[in-house]
GROMACS .gro file of C-alpha atoms in nm:
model
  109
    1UNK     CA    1   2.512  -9.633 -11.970
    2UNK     CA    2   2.371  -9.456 -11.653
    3UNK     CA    3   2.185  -9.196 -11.663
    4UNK     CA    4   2.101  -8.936 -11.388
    5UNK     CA    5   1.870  -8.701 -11.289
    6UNK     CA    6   1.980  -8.440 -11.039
    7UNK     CA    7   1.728  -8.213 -10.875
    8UNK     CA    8   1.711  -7.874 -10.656
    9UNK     CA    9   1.814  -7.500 -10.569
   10UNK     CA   10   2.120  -7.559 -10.664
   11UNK     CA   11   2.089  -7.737 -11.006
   12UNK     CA   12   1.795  -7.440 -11.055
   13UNK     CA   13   2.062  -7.175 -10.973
   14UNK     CA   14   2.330  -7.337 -11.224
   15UNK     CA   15   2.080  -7.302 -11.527
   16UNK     CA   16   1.976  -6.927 -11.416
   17UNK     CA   17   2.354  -6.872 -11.428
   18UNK     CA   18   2.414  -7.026 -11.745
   19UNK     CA   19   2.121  -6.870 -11.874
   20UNK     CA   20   2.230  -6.543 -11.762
   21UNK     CA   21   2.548  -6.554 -11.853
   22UNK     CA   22   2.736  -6.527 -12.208
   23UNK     CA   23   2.758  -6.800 -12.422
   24UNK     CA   24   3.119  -6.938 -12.445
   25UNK     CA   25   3.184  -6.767 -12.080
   26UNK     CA   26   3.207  -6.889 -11.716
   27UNK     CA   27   2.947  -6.689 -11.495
   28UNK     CA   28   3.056  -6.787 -11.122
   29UNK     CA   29   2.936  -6.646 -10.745
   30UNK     CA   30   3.145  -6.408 -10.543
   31UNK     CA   31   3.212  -6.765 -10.320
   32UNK     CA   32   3.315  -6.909 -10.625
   33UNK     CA   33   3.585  -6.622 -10.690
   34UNK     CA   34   3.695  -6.577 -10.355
   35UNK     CA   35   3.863  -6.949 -10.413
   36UNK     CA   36   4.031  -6.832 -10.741
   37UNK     CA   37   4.341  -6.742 -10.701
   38UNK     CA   38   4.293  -6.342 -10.801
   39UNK     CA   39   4.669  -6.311 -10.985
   40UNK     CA   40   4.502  -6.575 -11.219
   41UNK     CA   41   4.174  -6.481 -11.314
   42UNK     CA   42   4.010  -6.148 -11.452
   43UNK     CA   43   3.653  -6.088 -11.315
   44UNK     CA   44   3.388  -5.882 -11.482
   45UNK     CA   45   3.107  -5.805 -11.249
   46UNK     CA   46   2.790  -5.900 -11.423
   47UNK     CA   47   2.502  -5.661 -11.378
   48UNK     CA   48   2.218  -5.890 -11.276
   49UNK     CA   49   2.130  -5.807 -10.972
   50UNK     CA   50   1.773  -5.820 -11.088
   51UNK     CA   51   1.805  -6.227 -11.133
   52UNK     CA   52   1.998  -6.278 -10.825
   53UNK     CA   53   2.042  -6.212 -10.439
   54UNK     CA   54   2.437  -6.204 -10.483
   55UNK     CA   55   2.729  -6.037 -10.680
   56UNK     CA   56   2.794  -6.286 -10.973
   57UNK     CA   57   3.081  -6.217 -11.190
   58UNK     CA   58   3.205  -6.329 -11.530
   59UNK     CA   59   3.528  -6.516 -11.583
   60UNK     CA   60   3.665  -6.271 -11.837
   61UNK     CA   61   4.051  -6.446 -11.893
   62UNK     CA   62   4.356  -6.575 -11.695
   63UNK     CA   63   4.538  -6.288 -11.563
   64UNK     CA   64   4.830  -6.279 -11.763
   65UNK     CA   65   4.642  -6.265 -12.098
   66UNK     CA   66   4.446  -5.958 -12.005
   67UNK     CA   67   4.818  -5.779 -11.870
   68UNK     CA   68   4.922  -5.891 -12.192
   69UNK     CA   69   4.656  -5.716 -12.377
   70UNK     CA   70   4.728  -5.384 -12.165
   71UNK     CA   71   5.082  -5.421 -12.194
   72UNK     CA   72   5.023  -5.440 -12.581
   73UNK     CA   73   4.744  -5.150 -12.603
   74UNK     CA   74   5.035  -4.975 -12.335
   75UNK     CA   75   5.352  -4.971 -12.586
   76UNK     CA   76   5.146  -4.916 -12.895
   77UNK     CA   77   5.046  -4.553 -12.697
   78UNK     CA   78   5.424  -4.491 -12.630
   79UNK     CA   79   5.532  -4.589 -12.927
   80UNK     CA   80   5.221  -4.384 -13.175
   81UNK     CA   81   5.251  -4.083 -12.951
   82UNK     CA   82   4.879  -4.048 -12.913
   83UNK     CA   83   4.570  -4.181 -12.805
   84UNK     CA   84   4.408  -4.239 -13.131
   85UNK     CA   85   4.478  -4.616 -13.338
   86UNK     CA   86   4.302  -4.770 -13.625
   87UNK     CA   87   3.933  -4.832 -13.590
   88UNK     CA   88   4.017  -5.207 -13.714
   89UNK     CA   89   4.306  -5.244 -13.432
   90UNK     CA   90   4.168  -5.041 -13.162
   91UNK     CA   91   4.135  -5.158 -12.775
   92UNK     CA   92   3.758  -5.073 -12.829
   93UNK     CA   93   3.713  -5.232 -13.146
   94UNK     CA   94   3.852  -5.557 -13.012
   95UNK     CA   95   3.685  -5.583 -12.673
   96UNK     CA   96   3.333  -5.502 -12.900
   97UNK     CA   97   3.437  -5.876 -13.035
   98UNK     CA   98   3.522  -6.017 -12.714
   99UNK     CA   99   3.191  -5.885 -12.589
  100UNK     CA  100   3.359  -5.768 -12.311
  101UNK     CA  101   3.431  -5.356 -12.314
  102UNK     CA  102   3.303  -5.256 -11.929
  103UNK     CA  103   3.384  -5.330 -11.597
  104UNK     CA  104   3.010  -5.393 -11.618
  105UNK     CA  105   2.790  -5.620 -11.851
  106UNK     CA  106   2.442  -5.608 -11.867
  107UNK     CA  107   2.277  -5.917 -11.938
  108UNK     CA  108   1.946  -5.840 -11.916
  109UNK     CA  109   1.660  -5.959 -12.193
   0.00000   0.00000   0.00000
């Protein structure tokens, strides 16, 4: 079996990404998202400027699974008549599990 060794800024930048980034989550340039179709893809702007010279974002979901979410969240207001849910079933409470409850994450150590 082959085996390769691939050197240079770019392979450096990759692992600063992925070290910067989530586990379990994509963490991709503004280049890289200006090629994603934006009807797709949800981005979450990753606050770590302090690692990097360039917006990087975080590829949260596809599109339709975050409208989804809303929608859900949406009708459950309507339908409750208020603002308050569950603490087990709340938007807040579920995004705290997603890791993912701000426009902005801070990934700092």
């Amino acid at each position: 079996m082959p085996r390769y060794a691939v050197f240079g800024s770019t392979i450096t930048l990759a692992n600063k990404m992925e070290f910067a980034g989530p586990h379990g989550m994509v963490h991709i340039s503004e280049v890289t998202k200006n090629y994603l179709k934006k009807d797709k893809y949800y981005f979450v702007e990753a606050n770590v400027q302090h690692l990097f010279d360039f917006p990087t974002y975080i590829v949260s979901k596809l599109y339709e699974e975050y409208h989804e979410d809303y929608l859900v969240v949406e009708n459950n207001l309507n339908m409750s008549g208020g603002l308050f849910k569950s603490p087990s079933q709340s938007p807040i409470s579920k995004a705290k599990n997603m890791k993912d409850n701000s426009k902005m994450i801070n990934f700092s150590t």
